Amino acid sequence: MNDGKDWYAWHSPYTDPGSPLARRLRLVQQHIAAWLDERPGEPMSVLSMCAGQGHDILAVLASRPDARRVSATLIEYEPRNVAAARTRAIADGLDTVTVTQADAGDLASYRQAVPADLVIMAGVLGNISDADAHTTIHALPQLCAAGATVIWTRTRRAPDLTPAVRRWLADAGFSEQAFTAPDAVPFSVGVHRFTGTPQPLKNGKIFQFIA
Ligand SMILES: C[S@@+](CC[C@H](N)C(=O)[O-])C[C@H]1O[C@@H](n2cnc3c(N)ncnc32)[C@H](O)[C@@H]1O
């Protein structure tokens, strides 16, 4: 599970608002906020796979008076990232947020967190094999509640996997709501709505990070 990369340091570009990573983050945050705005007053559950320090969901919740209607589970393996996310959630009074140190590649880690109304899969699909990306996308119906939304990211560096990702999502029962692929930066952000039938959570591994 330890792929040798410093996933704590990976977050440093977020401090530069002009960095591609910060731009990607703002897009993800906008999609999360819009998703909440479209569902005013409803209790909602959010799952973030490989949540890192939780900059996306935690910043959005901290900015909203209705944060307490959202129960969020952040699954992250790196202990310093887990600690950073927990510290931030506590500082912002987000007591409906749980940060779990676990292997997000193991379906057992999701037992307490599914089915979720929103699944955030940011920084996952570009760090796993294409075969694991396919497996993970086809496992999403086990993580999603009926009508759930998935917000995902993927680099478009050659060979660009996003056409396959979008096709696999369609095959798995998702309809595309948005796909943003800005010029001059390699990232892309997608938003898909689950139109299929939720599936019971199975056992097994769906991905392993590669360095
Ligand atoms: C590319 S970063 C993305 C972080 C966050 N989602 C974001 O977009 O800011 C990938 C994250 O996945 C975490 N990670 C790697 N393997 C993992 C695993 N098996 N289970 C849970 N988290 C993992 C890393 O520690 C890192 O924080």
GROMACS .gro file of C-alpha atoms and ligand atoms in nm:
model
  238
    1MET     CA    1   0.000   0.000   0.000
    2ASN     CA    2   0.299   0.230   0.057
    3ASP     CA    3   0.390   0.331  -0.299
    4GLY     CA    4   0.691   0.535  -0.182
    5LYS     CA    5   0.552   0.873  -0.281
    6ASP     CA    6   0.530   1.155  -0.026
    7TRP     CA    7   0.156   1.212  -0.033
    8TYR     CA    8   0.178   1.474   0.241
    9ALA     CA    9   0.414   1.693   0.034
   10TRP     CA   10   0.194   1.630  -0.272
   11HIS     CA   11  -0.052   1.880  -0.124
   12SER     CA   12   0.197   2.174  -0.125
   13PRO     CA   13   0.084   2.327  -0.460
   14TYR     CA   14  -0.255   2.394  -0.303
   15THR     CA   15  -0.093   2.693  -0.127
   16ASP     CA   16  -0.035   2.857  -0.469
   17PRO     CA   17  -0.376   2.971  -0.598
   18GLY     CA   18  -0.241   2.982  -0.955
   19SER     CA   19  -0.122   2.622  -0.959
   20PRO     CA   20  -0.307   2.369  -1.174
   21LEU     CA   21  -0.379   2.168  -0.860
   22ALA     CA   22  -0.542   2.470  -0.693
   23ARG     CA   23  -0.746   2.533  -1.009
   24ARG     CA   24  -0.860   2.173  -1.007
   25LEU     CA   25  -0.951   2.203  -0.640
   26ARG     CA   26  -1.165   2.512  -0.703
   27LEU     CA   27  -1.355   2.326  -0.975
   28VAL     CA   28  -1.419   2.029  -0.747
   29GLN     CA   29  -1.529   2.262  -0.467
   30GLN     CA   30  -1.767   2.444  -0.704
   31HIS     CA   31  -1.923   2.113  -0.805
   32ILE     CA   32  -1.964   2.008  -0.440
   33ALA     CA   33  -2.125   2.342  -0.349
   34ALA     CA   34  -2.357   2.330  -0.651
   35TRP     CA   35  -2.454   1.973  -0.564
   36LEU     CA   36  -2.551   2.084  -0.212
   37ASP     CA   37  -2.736   2.392  -0.340
   38GLU     CA   38  -2.946   2.168  -0.566
   39ARG     CA   39  -3.058   1.967  -0.260
   40PRO     CA   40  -3.147   2.232   0.001
   41GLY     CA   41  -3.235   2.110   0.347
   42GLU     CA   42  -3.196   1.737   0.276
   43PRO     CA   43  -2.967   1.524   0.494
   44MET     CA   44  -2.683   1.409   0.272
   45SER     CA   45  -2.395   1.165   0.299
   46VAL     CA   46  -2.060   1.219   0.134
   47LEU     CA   47  -1.775   0.974   0.084
   48SER     CA   48  -1.429   1.085  -0.023
   49MET     CA   49  -1.202   0.808  -0.150
   50CYS     CA   50  -0.829   0.879  -0.093
   51ALA     CA   51  -0.931   1.210   0.062
   52GLY     CA   52  -0.583   1.341   0.129
   53GLN     CA   53  -0.610   1.643   0.359
   54GLY     CA   54  -0.974   1.690   0.261
   55HIS     CA   55  -0.932   2.035   0.107
   56ASP     CA   56  -1.230   1.991  -0.123
   57ILE     CA   57  -1.514   1.881   0.104
   58LEU     CA   58  -1.384   2.042   0.425
   59ALA     CA   59  -1.350   2.389   0.271
   60VAL     CA   60  -1.697   2.370   0.122
   61LEU     CA   61  -1.858   2.254   0.446
   62ALA     CA   62  -1.670   2.515   0.652
   63SER     CA   63  -1.817   2.787   0.431
   64ARG     CA   64  -2.179   2.676   0.471
   65PRO     CA   65  -2.434   2.734   0.746
   66ASP     CA   66  -2.603   2.403   0.652
   67ALA     CA   67  -2.290   2.188   0.698
   68ARG     CA   68  -2.447   1.984   0.979
   69ARG     CA   69  -2.695   1.821   0.745
   70VAL     CA   70  -2.400   1.658   0.570
   71SER     CA   71  -2.234   1.352   0.716
   72ALA     CA   72  -1.903   1.298   0.546
   73THR     CA   73  -1.655   1.012   0.562
   74LEU     CA   74  -1.303   1.074   0.439
   75ILE     CA   75  -1.095   0.763   0.374
   76GLU     CA   76  -0.721   0.826   0.360
   77TYR     CA   77  -0.420   0.610   0.429
   78GLU     CA   78  -0.129   0.852   0.492
   79PRO     CA   79  -0.125   0.930   0.866
   80ARG     CA   80  -0.009   1.293   0.833
   81ASN     CA   81  -0.288   1.363   0.586
   82VAL     CA   82  -0.537   1.193   0.818
   83ALA     CA   83  -0.414   1.411   1.105
   84ALA     CA   84  -0.431   1.729   0.893
   85ALA     CA   85  -0.787   1.655   0.782
   86ARG     CA   86  -0.899   1.572   1.137
   87THR     CA   87  -0.737   1.888   1.276
   88ARG     CA   88  -0.906   2.103   1.014
   89ALA     CA   89  -1.246   1.942   1.065
   90ILE     CA   90  -1.222   2.000   1.441
   91ALA     CA   91  -1.101   2.359   1.397
   92ASP     CA   92  -1.396   2.430   1.169
   93GLY     CA   93  -1.646   2.265   1.405
   94LEU     CA   94  -1.737   2.000   1.149
   95ASP     CA   95  -1.851   1.733   1.392
   96THR     CA   96  -2.040   1.536   1.126
   97VAL     CA   97  -1.712   1.462   0.947
   98THR     CA   98  -1.528   1.135   1.010
   99VAL     CA   99  -1.174   1.088   0.887
  100THR     CA  100  -1.086   0.720   0.870
  101GLN     CA  101  -0.734   0.590   0.824
  102ALA     CA  102  -0.787   0.293   0.594
  103ASP     CA  103  -0.706   0.141   0.257
  104ALA     CA  104  -0.955   0.290   0.012
  105GLY     CA  105  -0.861   0.012  -0.229
  106ASP     CA  106  -1.024  -0.241   0.003
  107LEU     CA  107  -1.405  -0.251  -0.015
  108ALA     CA  108  -1.419  -0.344   0.355
  109SER     CA  109  -1.304   0.011   0.437
  110TYR     CA  110  -1.636   0.149   0.310
  111ARG     CA  111  -1.860  -0.062   0.533
  112GLN     CA  112  -1.964   0.229   0.761
  113ALA     CA  113  -1.975   0.490   0.484
  114VAL     CA  114  -2.207   0.356   0.215
  115PRO     CA  115  -2.435   0.405   0.038
  116ALA     CA  116  -2.328   0.766  -0.016
  117ASP     CA  117  -2.518   1.045  -0.190
  118LEU     CA  118  -2.195   1.200  -0.315
  119VAL     CA  119  -1.873   1.013  -0.388
  120ILE     CA  120  -1.561   1.224  -0.438
  121MET     CA  121  -1.291   1.043  -0.632
  122ALA     CA  122  -1.027   1.313  -0.677
  123GLY     CA  123  -0.668   1.215  -0.745
  124VAL     CA  124  -0.744   0.845  -0.761
  125LEU     CA  125  -0.786   0.736  -1.124
  126GLY     CA  126  -0.450   0.880  -1.232
  127ASN     CA  127  -0.257   0.688  -0.969
  128ILE     CA  128  -0.379   0.337  -1.037
  129SER     CA  129  -0.352   0.098  -1.330
  130ASP     CA  130  -0.603   0.120  -1.612
  131ALA     CA  131  -0.734  -0.222  -1.512
  132ASP     CA  132  -0.784  -0.101  -1.153
  133ALA     CA  133  -0.956   0.216  -1.282
  134HIS     CA  134  -1.200  -0.005  -1.471
  135THR     CA  135  -1.257  -0.223  -1.162
  136THR     CA  136  -1.304   0.082  -0.938
  137ILE     CA  137  -1.557   0.246  -1.169
  138HIS     CA  138  -1.754  -0.076  -1.192
  139ALA     CA  139  -1.750  -0.098  -0.809
  140LEU     CA  140  -1.907   0.248  -0.770
  141PRO     CA  141  -2.265   0.108  -0.768
  142GLN     CA  142  -2.164  -0.059  -0.439
  143LEU     CA  143  -2.072   0.279  -0.291
  144CYS     CA  144  -2.354   0.493  -0.434
  145ALA     CA  145  -2.707   0.549  -0.308
  146ALA     CA  146  -2.983   0.575  -0.567
  147GLY     CA  147  -2.939   0.899  -0.762
  148ALA     CA  148  -2.593   0.961  -0.618
  149THR     CA  149  -2.339   1.188  -0.778
  150VAL     CA  150  -1.972   1.105  -0.839
  151ILE     CA  151  -1.720   1.385  -0.879
  152TRP     CA  152  -1.395   1.253  -1.024
  153THR     CA  153  -1.068   1.381  -1.163
  154ARG     CA  154  -0.816   1.236  -1.405
  155THR     CA  155  -0.507   1.371  -1.577
  156ARG     CA  156  -0.527   1.378  -1.957
  157ARG     CA  157  -0.155   1.322  -2.001
  158ALA     CA  158  -0.099   1.084  -2.293
  159PRO     CA  159  -0.226   0.826  -2.320
  160ASP     CA  160  -0.546   1.006  -2.218
  161LEU     CA  161  -0.766   0.760  -2.030
  162THR     CA  162  -1.062   0.997  -1.989
  163PRO     CA  163  -1.252   0.874  -2.298
  164ALA     CA  164  -1.237   0.523  -2.152
  165VAL     CA  165  -1.326   0.650  -1.803
  166ARG     CA  166  -1.636   0.823  -1.939
  167ARG     CA  167  -1.735   0.512  -2.136
  168TRP     CA  168  -1.684   0.288  -1.831
  169LEU     CA  169  -1.896   0.522  -1.619
  170ALA     CA  170  -2.177   0.502  -1.876
  171ASP     CA  171  -2.145   0.121  -1.877
  172ALA     CA  172  -2.167   0.119  -1.496
  173GLY     CA  173  -2.495   0.314  -1.493
  174PHE     CA  174  -2.384   0.677  -1.472
  175SER     CA  175  -2.495   0.970  -1.683
  176GLU     CA  176  -2.256   1.257  -1.743
  177GLN     CA  177  -2.354   1.591  -1.589
  178ALA     CA  178  -2.030   1.779  -1.657
  179PHE     CA  179  -1.683   1.720  -1.793
  180THR     CA  180  -1.430   2.001  -1.778
  181ALA     CA  181  -1.097   1.966  -1.955
  182PRO     CA  182  -0.928   2.307  -1.965
  183ASP     CA  183  -0.667   2.387  -2.229
  184ALA     CA  184  -0.305   2.417  -2.117
  185VAL     CA  185  -0.345   2.212  -1.800
  186PRO     CA  186  -0.356   1.834  -1.792
  187PHE     CA  187  -0.632   1.780  -1.537
  188SER     CA  188  -0.997   1.712  -1.601
  189VAL     CA  189  -1.295   1.703  -1.367
  190GLY     CA  190  -1.608   1.502  -1.429
  191VAL     CA  191  -1.948   1.488  -1.262
  192HIS     CA  192  -2.167   1.183  -1.312
  193ARG     CA  193  -2.512   1.095  -1.179
  194PHE     CA  194  -2.589   0.734  -1.086
  195THR     CA  195  -2.902   0.620  -1.268
  196GLY     CA  196  -2.860   0.249  -1.196
  197THR     CA  197  -2.958   0.030  -0.902
  198PRO     CA  198  -2.735   0.042  -0.591
  199GLN     CA  199  -2.549  -0.284  -0.533
  200PRO     CA  200  -2.466  -0.447  -0.198
  201LEU     CA  201  -2.109  -0.396  -0.082
  202LYS     CA  202  -1.892  -0.699  -0.158
  203ASN     CA  203  -1.548  -0.792  -0.029
  204GLY     CA  204  -1.225  -0.750  -0.215
  205LYS     CA  205  -0.964  -0.512  -0.350
  206ILE     CA  206  -1.051  -0.263  -0.621
  207PHE     CA  207  -0.721  -0.075  -0.664
  208GLN     CA  208  -0.367  -0.031  -0.548
  209PHE     CA  209  -0.174   0.295  -0.592
  210ILE     CA  210   0.126   0.284  -0.820
  211ALA     CA  211   0.414   0.529  -0.776
  212LIG     C1  212  -0.343   1.245  -0.549
  212LIG     S1  213  -0.373   1.253  -0.378
  212LIG     C2  214  -0.539   1.316  -0.375
  212LIG     C3  215  -0.581   1.370  -0.243
  212LIG     C4  216  -0.718   1.440  -0.243
  212LIG     N1  217  -0.823   1.353  -0.290
  212LIG     C5  218  -0.712   1.564  -0.326
  212LIG     O1  219  -0.757   1.562  -0.441
  212LIG     O2  220  -0.664   1.666  -0.274
  212LIG     C6  221  -0.397   1.082  -0.342
  212LIG     C7  222  -0.419   1.052  -0.197
  212LIG     O3  223  -0.448   0.913  -0.184
  212LIG     C8  224  -0.386   0.863  -0.067
  212LIG     N2  225  -0.376   0.718  -0.081
  212LIG     C9  226  -0.287   0.645  -0.154
  212LIG     N3  227  -0.315   0.513  -0.147
  212LIG    C10  228  -0.425   0.503  -0.068
  212LIG    C11  229  -0.503   0.394  -0.023
  212LIG     N4  230  -0.476   0.269  -0.060
  212LIG     N5  231  -0.608   0.419   0.058
  212LIG    C12  232  -0.638   0.546   0.096
  212LIG     N6  233  -0.568   0.654   0.056
  212LIG    C13  234  -0.463   0.633  -0.025
  212LIG    C14  235  -0.254   0.937  -0.062
  212LIG     O4  236  -0.199   0.936   0.067
  212LIG    C15  237  -0.298   1.076  -0.107
  212LIG     O5  238  -0.335   1.156   0.001
   0.00000   0.00000   0.00000
